[in-house]
Short mmCIF file of C-alpha atoms in Angstrom, two decimals:
data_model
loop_
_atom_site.label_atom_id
_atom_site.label_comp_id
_atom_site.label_asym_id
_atom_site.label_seq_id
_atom_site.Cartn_x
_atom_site.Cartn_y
_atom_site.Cartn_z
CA UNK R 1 -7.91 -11.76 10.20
CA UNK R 2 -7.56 -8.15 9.78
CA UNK R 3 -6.02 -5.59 12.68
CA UNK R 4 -5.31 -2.06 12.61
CA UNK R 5 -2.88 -0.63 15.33
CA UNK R 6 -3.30 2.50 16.34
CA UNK R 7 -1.23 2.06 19.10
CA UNK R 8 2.18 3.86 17.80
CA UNK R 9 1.79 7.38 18.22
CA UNK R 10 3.63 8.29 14.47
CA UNK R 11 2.58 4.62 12.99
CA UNK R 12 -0.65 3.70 10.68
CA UNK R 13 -0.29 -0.68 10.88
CA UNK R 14 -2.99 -3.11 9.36
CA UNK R 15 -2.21 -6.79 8.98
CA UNK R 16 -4.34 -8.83 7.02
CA UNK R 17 -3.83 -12.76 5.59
CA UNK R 18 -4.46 -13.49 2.22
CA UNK R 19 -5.86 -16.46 0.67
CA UNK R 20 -2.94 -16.21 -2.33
CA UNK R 21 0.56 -17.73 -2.07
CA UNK R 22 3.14 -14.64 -1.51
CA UNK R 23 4.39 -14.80 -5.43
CA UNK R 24 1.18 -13.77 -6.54
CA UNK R 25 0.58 -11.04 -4.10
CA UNK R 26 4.40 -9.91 -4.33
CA UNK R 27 3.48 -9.60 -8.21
CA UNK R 28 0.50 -7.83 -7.22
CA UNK R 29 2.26 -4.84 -5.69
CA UNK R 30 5.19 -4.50 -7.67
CA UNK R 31 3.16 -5.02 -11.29
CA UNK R 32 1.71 -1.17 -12.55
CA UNK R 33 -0.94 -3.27 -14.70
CA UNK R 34 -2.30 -5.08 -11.57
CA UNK R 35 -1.71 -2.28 -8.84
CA UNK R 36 -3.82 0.14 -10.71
CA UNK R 37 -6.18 -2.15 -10.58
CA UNK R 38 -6.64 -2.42 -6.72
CA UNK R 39 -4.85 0.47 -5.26
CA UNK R 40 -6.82 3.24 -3.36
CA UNK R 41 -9.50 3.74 -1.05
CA UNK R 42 -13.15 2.88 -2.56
CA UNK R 43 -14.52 4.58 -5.72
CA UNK R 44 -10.77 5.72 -6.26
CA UNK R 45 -9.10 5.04 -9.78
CA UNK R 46 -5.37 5.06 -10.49
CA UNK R 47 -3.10 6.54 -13.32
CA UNK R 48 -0.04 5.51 -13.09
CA UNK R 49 2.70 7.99 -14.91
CA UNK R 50 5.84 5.83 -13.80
CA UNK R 51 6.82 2.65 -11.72
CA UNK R 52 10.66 2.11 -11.55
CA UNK R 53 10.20 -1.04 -9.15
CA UNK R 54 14.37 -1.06 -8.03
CA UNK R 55 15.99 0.78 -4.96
CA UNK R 56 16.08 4.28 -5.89
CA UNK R 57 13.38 4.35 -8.26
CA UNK R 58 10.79 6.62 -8.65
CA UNK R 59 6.67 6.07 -8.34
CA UNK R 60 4.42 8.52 -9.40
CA UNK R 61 1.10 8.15 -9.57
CA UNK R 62 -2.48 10.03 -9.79
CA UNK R 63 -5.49 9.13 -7.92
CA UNK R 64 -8.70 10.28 -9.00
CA UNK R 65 -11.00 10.33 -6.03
CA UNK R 66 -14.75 9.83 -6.83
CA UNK R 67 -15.52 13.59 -6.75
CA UNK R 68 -13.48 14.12 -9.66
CA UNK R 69 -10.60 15.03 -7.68
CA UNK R 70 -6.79 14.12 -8.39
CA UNK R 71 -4.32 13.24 -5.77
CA UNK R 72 -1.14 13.36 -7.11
CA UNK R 73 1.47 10.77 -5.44
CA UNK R 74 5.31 10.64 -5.27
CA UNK R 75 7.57 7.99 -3.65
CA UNK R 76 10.88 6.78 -4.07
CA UNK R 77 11.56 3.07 -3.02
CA UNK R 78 14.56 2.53 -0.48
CA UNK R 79 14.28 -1.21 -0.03
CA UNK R 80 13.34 -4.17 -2.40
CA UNK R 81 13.87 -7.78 -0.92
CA UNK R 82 11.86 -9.94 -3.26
CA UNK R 83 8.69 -11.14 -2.04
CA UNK R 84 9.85 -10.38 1.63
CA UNK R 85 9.89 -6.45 1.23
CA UNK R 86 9.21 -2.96 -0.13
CA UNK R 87 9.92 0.10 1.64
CA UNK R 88 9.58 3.55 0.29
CA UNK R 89 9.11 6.99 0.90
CA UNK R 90 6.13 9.25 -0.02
CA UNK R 91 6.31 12.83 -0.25
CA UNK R 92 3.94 15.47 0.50
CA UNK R 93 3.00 14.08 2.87
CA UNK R 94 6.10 12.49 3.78
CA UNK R 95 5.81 9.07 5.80
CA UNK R 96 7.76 6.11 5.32
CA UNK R 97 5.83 2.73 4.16
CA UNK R 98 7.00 -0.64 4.79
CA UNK R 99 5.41 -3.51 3.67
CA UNK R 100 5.85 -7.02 4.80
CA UNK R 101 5.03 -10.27 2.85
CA UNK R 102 4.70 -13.55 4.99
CA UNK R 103 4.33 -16.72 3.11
CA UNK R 104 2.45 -19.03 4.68
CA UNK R 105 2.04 -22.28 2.56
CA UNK R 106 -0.98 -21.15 0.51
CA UNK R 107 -1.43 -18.04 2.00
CA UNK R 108 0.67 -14.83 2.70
CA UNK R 109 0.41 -12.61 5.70
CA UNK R 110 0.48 -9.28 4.61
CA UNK R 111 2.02 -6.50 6.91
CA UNK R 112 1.84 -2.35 6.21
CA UNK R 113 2.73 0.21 8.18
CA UNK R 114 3.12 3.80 7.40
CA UNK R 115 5.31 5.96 9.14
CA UNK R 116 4.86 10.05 10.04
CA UNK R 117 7.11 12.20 10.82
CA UNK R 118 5.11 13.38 13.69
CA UNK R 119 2.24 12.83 15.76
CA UNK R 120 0.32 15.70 14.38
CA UNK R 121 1.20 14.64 11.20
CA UNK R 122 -0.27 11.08 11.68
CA UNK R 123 -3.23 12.93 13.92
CA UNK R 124 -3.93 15.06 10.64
CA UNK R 125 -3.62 11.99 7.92
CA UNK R 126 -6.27 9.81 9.90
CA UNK R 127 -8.51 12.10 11.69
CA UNK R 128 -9.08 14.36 8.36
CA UNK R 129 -8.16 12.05 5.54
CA UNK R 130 -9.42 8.96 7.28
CA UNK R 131 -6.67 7.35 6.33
CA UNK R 132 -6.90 4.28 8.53
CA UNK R 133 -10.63 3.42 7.04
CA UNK R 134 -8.70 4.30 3.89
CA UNK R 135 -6.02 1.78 4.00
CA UNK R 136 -8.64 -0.75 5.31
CA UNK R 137 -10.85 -0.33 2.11
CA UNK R 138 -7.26 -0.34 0.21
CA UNK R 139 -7.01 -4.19 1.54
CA UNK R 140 -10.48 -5.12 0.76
CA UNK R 141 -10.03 -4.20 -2.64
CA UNK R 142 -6.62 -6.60 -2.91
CA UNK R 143 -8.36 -9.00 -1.16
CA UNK R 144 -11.21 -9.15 -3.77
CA UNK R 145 -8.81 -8.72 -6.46
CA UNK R 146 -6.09 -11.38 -5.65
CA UNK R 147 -9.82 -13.81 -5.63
CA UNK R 148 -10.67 -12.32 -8.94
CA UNK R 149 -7.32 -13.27 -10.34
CA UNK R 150 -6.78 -16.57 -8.44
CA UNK R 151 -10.69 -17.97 -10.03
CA UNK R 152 -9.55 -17.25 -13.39
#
């Protein structure tokens, strides 16, 4: 199951269920050697330059699109509850992210939403940085990951 909302005017949401029990997808997020691994729209690599995973500490990271392009990224996370939680704060462009981990026996419902400022500013994110196909592709490729790992 996999569902976008587009429904909130300032709000980007996609829930999606993994097949993975929420400790291994918590570790997932919160592990720089498995993130860079999976994060990013398709054909996107990662380098991550620094991953204080506490309240108050900073991410910073570089995605290199597939046109040779780099995307720097800064956030700072506000909330850690362990494998219930992350919430943090990206800059330029600012939104909020909150992510939301659901165990589920074997499985862990997974639940993202990004948060703009405005409604332009979420117009301008999806519309001309497809953002929303974005963050879709950015599930498929934890989804296919988390399989990888799990068949090991």
């Amino acid at each position: 199951m996999e569902k976008t909302n587009h429904a909130e005017n300032k709000e980007l949401r996609s829930t999606k269920i993994f097949n993975a029990p929420a400790d291994i997808v918590w570790e997932v997020w919160t592990n720089p050697e498995h993130i860079t691994n999976w994060w990013g729209p398709n054909g996107f690599t990662n380098t991550i330059h620094k991953m204080d995973f506490e309240e108050n500490g900073e991410w910073n990271l570089t995605m290199h699109g597939p046109d040779g392009t780099n995307y720097p990224n800064r956030s700072i996370f506000k909330e850690i509850i362990p494998f219930k939680k992350i919430v943090f704060e990206h800059f330029n462009p600012h939104f909020i992210t909150t992510v939301l981990f659901k165990s589920k026996s074997k499985e862990t419902l997974l639940d993202w939403s990004l948060l703009f400022d405005s409604e332009e500013m979420h117009d301008i994110i999806v519309k001309a940085h497809k953002a929303d196909e974005g963050q879709k592709q950015n599930l498929e490729k934890l989804e296919k990951y988390l399989a990888e790992m799990l068949n090991k």
